[in-house]
mmCIF file of C-alpha atoms and ligand atoms in Angstrom:
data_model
loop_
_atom_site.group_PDB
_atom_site.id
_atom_site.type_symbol
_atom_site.label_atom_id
_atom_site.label_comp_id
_atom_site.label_asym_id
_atom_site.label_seq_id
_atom_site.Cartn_x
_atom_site.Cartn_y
_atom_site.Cartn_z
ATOM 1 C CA UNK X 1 37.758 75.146 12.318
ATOM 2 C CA UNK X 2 38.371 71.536 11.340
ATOM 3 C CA UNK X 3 36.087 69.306 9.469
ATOM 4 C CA UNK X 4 33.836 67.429 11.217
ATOM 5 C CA UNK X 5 32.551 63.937 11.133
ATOM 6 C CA UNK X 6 29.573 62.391 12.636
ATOM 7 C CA UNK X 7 29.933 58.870 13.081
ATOM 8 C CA UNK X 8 26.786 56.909 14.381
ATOM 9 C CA UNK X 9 27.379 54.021 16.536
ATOM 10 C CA UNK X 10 30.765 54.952 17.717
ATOM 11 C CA UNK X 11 30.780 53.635 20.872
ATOM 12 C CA UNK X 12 32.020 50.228 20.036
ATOM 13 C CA UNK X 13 33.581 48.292 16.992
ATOM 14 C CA UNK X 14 33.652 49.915 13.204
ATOM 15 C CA UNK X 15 32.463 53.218 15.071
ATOM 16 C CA UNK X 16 34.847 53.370 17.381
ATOM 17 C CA UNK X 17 37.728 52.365 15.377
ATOM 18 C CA UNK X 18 36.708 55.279 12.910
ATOM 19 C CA UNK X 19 36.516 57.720 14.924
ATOM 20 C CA UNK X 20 40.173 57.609 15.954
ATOM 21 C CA UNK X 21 41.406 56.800 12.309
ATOM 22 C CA UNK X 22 38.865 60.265 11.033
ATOM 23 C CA UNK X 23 40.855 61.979 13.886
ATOM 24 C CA UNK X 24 43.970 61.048 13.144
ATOM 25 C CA UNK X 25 43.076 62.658 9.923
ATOM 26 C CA UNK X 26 42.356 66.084 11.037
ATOM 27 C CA UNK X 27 38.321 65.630 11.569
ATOM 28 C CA UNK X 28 36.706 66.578 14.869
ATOM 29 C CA UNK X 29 34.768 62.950 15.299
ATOM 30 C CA UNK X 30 31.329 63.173 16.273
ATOM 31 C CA UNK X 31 30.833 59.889 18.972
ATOM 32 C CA UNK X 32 26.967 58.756 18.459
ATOM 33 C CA UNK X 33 25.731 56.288 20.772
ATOM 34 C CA UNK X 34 22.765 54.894 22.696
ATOM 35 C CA UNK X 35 23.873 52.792 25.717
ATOM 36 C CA UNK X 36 27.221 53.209 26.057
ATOM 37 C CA UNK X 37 28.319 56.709 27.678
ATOM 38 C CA UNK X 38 31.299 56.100 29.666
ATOM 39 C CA UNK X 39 33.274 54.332 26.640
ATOM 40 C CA UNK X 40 31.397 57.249 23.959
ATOM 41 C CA UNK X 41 33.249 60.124 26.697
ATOM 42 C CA UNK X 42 36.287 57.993 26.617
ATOM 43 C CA UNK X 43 36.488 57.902 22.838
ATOM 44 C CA UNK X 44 35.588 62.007 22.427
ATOM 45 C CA UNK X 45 38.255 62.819 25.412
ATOM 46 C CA UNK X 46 40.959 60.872 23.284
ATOM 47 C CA UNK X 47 39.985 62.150 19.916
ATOM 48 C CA UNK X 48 39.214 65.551 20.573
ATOM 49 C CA UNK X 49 36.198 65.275 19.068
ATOM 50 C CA UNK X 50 32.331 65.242 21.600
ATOM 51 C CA UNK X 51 29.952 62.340 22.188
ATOM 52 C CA UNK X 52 26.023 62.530 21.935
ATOM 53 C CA UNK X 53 23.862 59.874 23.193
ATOM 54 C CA UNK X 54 20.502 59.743 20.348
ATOM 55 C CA UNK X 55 19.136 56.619 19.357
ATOM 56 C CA UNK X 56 19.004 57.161 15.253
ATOM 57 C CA UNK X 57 15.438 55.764 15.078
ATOM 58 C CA UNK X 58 14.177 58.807 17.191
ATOM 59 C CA UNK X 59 13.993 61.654 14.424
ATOM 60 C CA UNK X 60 14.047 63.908 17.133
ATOM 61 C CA UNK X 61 16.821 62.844 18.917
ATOM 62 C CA UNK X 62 18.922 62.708 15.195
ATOM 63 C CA UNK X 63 17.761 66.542 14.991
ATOM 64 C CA UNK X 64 18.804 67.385 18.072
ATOM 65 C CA UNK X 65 21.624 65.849 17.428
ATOM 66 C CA UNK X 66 22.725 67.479 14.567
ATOM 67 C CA UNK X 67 22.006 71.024 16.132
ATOM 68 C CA UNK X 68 24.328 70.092 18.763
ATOM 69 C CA UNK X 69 26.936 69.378 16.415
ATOM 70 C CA UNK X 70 26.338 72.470 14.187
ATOM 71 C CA UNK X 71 26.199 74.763 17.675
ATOM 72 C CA UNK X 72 30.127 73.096 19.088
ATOM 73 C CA UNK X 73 31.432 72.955 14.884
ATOM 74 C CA UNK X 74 29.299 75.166 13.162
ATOM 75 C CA UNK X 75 30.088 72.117 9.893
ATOM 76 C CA UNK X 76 29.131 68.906 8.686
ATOM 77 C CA UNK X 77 31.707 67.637 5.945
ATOM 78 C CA UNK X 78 31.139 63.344 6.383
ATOM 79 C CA UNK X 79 28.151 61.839 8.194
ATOM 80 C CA UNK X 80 28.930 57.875 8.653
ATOM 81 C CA UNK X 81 25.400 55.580 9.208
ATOM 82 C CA UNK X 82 27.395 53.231 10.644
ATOM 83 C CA UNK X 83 25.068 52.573 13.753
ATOM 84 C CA UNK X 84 22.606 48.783 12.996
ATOM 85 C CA UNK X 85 21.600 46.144 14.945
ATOM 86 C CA UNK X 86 21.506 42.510 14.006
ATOM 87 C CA UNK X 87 18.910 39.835 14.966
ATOM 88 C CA UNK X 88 19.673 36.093 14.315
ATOM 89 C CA UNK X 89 17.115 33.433 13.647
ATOM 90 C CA UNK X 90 15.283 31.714 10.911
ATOM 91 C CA UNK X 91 12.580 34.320 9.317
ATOM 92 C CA UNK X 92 9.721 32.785 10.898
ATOM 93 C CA UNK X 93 10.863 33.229 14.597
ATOM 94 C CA UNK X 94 11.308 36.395 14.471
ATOM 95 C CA UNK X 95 8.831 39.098 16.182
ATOM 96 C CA UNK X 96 6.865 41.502 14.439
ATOM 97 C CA UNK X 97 8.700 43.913 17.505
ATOM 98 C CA UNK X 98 12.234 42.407 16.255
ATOM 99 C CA UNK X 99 11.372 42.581 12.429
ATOM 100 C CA UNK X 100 9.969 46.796 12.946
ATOM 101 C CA UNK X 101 13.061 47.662 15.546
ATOM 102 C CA UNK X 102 15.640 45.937 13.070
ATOM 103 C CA UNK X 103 13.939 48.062 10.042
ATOM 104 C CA UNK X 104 13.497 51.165 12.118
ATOM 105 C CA UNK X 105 17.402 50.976 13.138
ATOM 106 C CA UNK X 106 18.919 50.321 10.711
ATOM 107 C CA UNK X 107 17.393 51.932 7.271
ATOM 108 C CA UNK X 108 15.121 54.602 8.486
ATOM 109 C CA UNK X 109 17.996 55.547 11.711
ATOM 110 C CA UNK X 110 20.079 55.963 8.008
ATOM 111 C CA UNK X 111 17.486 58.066 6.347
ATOM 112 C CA UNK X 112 16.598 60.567 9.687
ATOM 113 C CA UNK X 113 20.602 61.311 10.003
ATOM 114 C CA UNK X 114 20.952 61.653 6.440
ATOM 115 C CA UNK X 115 17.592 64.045 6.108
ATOM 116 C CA UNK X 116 18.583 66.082 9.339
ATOM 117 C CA UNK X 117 22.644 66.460 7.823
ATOM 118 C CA UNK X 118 21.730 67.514 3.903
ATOM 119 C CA UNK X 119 21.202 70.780 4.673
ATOM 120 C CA UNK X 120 24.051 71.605 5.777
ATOM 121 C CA UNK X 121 26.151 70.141 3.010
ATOM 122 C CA UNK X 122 23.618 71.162 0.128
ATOM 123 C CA UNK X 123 24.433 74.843 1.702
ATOM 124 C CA UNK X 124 27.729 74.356 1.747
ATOM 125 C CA UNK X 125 27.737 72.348 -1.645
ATOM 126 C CA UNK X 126 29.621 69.866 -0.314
ATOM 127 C CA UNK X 127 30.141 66.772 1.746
ATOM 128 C CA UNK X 128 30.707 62.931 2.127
ATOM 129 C CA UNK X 129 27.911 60.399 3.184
ATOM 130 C CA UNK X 130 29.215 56.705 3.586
ATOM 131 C CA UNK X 131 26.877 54.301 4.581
ATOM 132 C CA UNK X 132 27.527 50.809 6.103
ATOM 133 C CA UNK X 133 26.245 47.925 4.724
ATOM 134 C CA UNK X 134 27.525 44.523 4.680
ATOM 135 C CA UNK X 135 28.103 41.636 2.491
ATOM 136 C CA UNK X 136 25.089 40.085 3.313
ATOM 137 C CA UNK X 137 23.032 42.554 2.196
ATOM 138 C CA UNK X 138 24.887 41.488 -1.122
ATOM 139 C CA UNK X 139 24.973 37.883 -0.869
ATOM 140 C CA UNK X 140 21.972 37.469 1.305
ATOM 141 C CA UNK X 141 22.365 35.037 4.851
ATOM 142 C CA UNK X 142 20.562 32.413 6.522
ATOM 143 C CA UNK X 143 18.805 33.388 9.320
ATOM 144 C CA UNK X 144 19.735 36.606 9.239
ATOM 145 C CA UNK X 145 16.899 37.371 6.418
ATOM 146 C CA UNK X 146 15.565 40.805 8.184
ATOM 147 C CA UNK X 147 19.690 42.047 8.659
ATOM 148 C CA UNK X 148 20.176 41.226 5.051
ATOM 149 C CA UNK X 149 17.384 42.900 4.151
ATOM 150 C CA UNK X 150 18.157 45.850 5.738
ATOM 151 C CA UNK X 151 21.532 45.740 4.447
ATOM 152 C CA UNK X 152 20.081 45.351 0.498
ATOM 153 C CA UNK X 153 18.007 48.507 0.862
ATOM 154 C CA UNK X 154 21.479 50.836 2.510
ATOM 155 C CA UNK X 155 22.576 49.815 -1.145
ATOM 156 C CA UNK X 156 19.828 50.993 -3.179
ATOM 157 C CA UNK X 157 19.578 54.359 -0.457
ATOM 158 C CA UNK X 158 23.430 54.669 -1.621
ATOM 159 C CA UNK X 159 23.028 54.431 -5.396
ATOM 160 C CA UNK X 160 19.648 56.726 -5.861
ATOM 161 C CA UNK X 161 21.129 59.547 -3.189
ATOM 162 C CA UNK X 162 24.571 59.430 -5.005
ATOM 163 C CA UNK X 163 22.233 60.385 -8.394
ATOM 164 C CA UNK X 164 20.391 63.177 -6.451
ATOM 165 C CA UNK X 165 22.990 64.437 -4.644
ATOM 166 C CA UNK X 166 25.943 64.643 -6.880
ATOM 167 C CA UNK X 167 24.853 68.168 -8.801
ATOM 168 C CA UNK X 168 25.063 69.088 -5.060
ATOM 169 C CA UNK X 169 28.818 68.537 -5.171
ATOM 170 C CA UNK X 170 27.789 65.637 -2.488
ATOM 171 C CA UNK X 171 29.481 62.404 -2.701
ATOM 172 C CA UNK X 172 27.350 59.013 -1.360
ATOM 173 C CA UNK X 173 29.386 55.727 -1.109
ATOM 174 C CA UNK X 174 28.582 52.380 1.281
ATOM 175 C CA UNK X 175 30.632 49.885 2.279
ATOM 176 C CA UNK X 176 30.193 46.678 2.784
ATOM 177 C CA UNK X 177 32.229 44.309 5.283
ATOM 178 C CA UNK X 178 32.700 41.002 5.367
ATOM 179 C CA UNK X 179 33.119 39.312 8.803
ATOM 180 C CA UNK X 180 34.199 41.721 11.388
ATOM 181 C CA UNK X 181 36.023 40.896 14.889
ATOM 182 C CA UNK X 182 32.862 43.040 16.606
ATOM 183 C CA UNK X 183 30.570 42.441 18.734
ATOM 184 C CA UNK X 184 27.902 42.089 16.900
ATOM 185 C CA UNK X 185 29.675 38.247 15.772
ATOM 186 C CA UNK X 186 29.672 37.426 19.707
ATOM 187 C CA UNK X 187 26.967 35.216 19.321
ATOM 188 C CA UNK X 188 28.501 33.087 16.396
ATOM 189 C CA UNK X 189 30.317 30.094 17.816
ATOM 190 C CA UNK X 190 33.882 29.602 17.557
ATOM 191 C CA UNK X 191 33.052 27.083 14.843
ATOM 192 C CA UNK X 192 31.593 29.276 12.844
ATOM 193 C CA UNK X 193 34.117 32.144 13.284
ATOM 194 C CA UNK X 194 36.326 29.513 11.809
ATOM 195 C CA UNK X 195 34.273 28.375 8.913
ATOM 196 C CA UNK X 196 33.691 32.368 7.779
ATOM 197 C CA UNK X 197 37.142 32.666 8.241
ATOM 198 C CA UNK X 198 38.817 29.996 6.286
ATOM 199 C CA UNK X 199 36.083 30.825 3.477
ATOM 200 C CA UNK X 200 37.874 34.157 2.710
ATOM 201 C CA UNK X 201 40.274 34.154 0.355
ATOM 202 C CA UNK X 202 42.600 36.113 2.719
ATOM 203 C CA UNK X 203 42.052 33.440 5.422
ATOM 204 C CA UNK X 204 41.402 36.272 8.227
ATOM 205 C CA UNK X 205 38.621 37.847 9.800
ATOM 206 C CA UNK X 206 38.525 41.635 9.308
ATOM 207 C CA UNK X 207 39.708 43.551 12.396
ATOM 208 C CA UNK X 208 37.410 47.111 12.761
ATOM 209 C CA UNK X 209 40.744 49.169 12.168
ATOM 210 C CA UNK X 210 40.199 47.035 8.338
ATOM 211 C CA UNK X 211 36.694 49.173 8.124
ATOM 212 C CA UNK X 212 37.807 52.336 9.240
ATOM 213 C CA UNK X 213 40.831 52.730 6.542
ATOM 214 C CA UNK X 214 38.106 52.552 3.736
ATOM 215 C CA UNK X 215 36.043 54.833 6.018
ATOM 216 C CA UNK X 216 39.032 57.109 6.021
ATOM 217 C CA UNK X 217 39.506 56.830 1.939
ATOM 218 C CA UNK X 218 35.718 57.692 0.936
ATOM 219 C CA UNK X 219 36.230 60.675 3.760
ATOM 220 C CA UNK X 220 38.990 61.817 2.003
ATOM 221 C CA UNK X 221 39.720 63.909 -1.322
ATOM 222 C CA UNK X 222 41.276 60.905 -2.797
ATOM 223 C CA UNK X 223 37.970 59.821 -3.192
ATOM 224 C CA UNK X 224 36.361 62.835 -4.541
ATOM 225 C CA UNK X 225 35.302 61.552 -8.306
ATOM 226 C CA UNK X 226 33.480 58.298 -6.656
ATOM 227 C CA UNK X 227 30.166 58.617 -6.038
ATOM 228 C CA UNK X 228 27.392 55.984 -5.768
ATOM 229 C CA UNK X 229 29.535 52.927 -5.110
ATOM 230 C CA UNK X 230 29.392 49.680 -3.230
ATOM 231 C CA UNK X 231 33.026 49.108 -1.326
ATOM 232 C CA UNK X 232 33.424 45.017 -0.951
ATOM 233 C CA UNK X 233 36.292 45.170 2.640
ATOM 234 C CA UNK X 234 35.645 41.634 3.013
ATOM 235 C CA UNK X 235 39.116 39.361 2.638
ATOM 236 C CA UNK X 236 38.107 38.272 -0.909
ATOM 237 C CA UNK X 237 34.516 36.576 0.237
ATOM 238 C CA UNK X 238 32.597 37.598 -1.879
ATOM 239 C CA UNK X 239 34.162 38.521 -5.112
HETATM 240 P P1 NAP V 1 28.662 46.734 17.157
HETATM 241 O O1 NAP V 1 30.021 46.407 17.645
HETATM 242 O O2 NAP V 1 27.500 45.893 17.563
HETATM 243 O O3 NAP V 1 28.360 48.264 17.583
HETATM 244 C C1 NAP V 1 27.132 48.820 17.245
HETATM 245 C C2 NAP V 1 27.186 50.307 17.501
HETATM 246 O O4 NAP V 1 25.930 50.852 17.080
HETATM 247 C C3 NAP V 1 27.346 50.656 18.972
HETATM 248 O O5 NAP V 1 28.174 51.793 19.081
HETATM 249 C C4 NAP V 1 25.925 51.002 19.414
HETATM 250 O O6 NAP V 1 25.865 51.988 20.430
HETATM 251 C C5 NAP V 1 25.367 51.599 18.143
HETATM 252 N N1 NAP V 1 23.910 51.537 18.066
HETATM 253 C C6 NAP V 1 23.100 50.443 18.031
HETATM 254 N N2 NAP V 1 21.818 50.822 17.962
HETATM 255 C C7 NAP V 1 21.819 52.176 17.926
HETATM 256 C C8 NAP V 1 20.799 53.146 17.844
HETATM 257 N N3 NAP V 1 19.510 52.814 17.783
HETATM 258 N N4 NAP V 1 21.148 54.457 17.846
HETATM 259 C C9 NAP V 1 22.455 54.836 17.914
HETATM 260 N N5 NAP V 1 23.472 53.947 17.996
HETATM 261 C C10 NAP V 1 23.137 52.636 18.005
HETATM 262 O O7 NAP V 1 28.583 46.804 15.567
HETATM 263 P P2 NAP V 1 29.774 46.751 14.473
HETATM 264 O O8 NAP V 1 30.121 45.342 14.231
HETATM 265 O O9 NAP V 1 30.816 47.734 14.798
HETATM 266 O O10 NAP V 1 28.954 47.229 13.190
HETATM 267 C C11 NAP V 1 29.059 48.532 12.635
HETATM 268 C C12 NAP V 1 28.405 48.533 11.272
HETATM 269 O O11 NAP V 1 29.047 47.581 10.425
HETATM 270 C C13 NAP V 1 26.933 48.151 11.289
HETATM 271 O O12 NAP V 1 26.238 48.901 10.326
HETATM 272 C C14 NAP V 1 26.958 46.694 10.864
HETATM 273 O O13 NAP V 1 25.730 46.284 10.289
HETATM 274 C C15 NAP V 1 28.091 46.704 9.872
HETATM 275 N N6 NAP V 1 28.699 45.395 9.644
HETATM 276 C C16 NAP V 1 29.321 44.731 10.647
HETATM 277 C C17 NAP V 1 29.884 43.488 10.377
HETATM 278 C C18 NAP V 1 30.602 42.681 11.414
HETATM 279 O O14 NAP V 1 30.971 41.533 11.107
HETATM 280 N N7 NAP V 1 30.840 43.190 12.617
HETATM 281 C C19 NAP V 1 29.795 42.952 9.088
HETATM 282 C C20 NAP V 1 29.142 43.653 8.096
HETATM 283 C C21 NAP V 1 28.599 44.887 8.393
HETATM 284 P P3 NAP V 1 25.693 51.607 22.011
HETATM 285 O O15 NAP V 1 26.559 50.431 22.264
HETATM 286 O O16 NAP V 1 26.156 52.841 22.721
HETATM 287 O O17 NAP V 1 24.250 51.331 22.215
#
């Protein structure tokens, strides 16, 4: 049986991209999504791999999830929490409803797919768990304090779990992208697309296929004596 990825959020963007650069590499891709079914089927029909709808903030949903997967593969060799939301505005707009669903997506949807996966790589003493931050949860961004927040604490999750995990023959890694041509930018204006863009050293936005190589590194045994480290894929912007 081939190795098997899950990749949360694979429905769209850095997801999607890596889950037809993980298959291309010999991994059954596991699509995650929550909305969008027709494009998640699309994805699984072209990659070989199978799509399951579960929102990562449902624990339940992440465990059925992973039974699924262990059921149709009966392995878990990479899990990718790749799947986040971001909410724009200056900190004192936002809701106490946008501030819990931004925290409840995006760090503790990390922590229920990571917790519901271990067991099946401490078993098999082995495995790959790249998270996805982003630069601003290096740098920090205006009005985008509860994102870069939530970005900050995927890179402390990363650096303990590497320290626990690595006696366990289990490698933890992030990365974290710059400025991505995703969705997630659509509601930057073309001004601003521009501005991020000429600030890079590389003078290019990042396109998700950028993302998934590093993706496909960390999967990889090339990777297998880093553990615990922050990936920059960001055209130089933050060096
Ligand atoms: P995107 O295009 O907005 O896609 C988000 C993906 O996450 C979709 O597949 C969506 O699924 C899924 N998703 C959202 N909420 C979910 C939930 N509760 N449960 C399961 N899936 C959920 O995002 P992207 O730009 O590819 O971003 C991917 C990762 O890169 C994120 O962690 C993001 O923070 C990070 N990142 C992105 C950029 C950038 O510039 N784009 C920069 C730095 C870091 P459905 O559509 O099916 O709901």
């Amino acid at each position: 049986m081939n190795k098997t990825a899950i990749i949360t959020g694979a429905s769209r963007g850095i997801g999607k991209a890596s889950a037809y650069k993980l298959a291309e590499d010999g991994f059954i891709p596991v699509i995650n999504y929550r909305t969008h079914k027709v494009e998640a089927e699309k994805i699984a029909a072209e990659t070989g791999g199978f799509a399951i709808c579960a929102d990562v903030s449902d624990r339940i949903a992440v465990d059925n999830m992973i039974r699924e997967t262990m059921k149709k593969t009966g392995r878990i060799d990479v899990l990718i929490n790749n799947a986040s939301i971001s909410v724009s505005g200056l900190f004192m707009y936002i809701t106490p409803e946008q501030e819990e669903l931004i925290w409840k997506v995006n760090v503790q949807g990390t922590y229920n797919c990571t917790r519901s996966a271990l067991p099946f790589m401490i078993n098999a003493k082995s495995g790959k768990i790249i998270n996805i931050s982003s630069m601003w949860g290096q740098t920090g961004a205006s009005c985008e304090v509860h994102y870069s927040a939530s970005k900050a604490a995927i890179i402390g999750f990363t650096k303990a779990l590497a320290k626990e995990l690595g006696p366990s023959g289990i490698n933890v890694n992030c990365i974290a992208p710059g400025v991505i041509l995703t969705d997630m930018n659509n509601s930057y204006s073309e001004e601003t697309m521009e501005s991020l863009k000429n600030e890079a050293p590389l003078e290019r936005l990042g396109k998700p296929e950028d993302i998934a190589e590093s993706i496909s590194f960390l999967a990889s045994e090339k990777s297998s004596f880093i553990t615990g480290q922050i990936l920059g894929v960001n055209g130089g912007f933050i060096i």
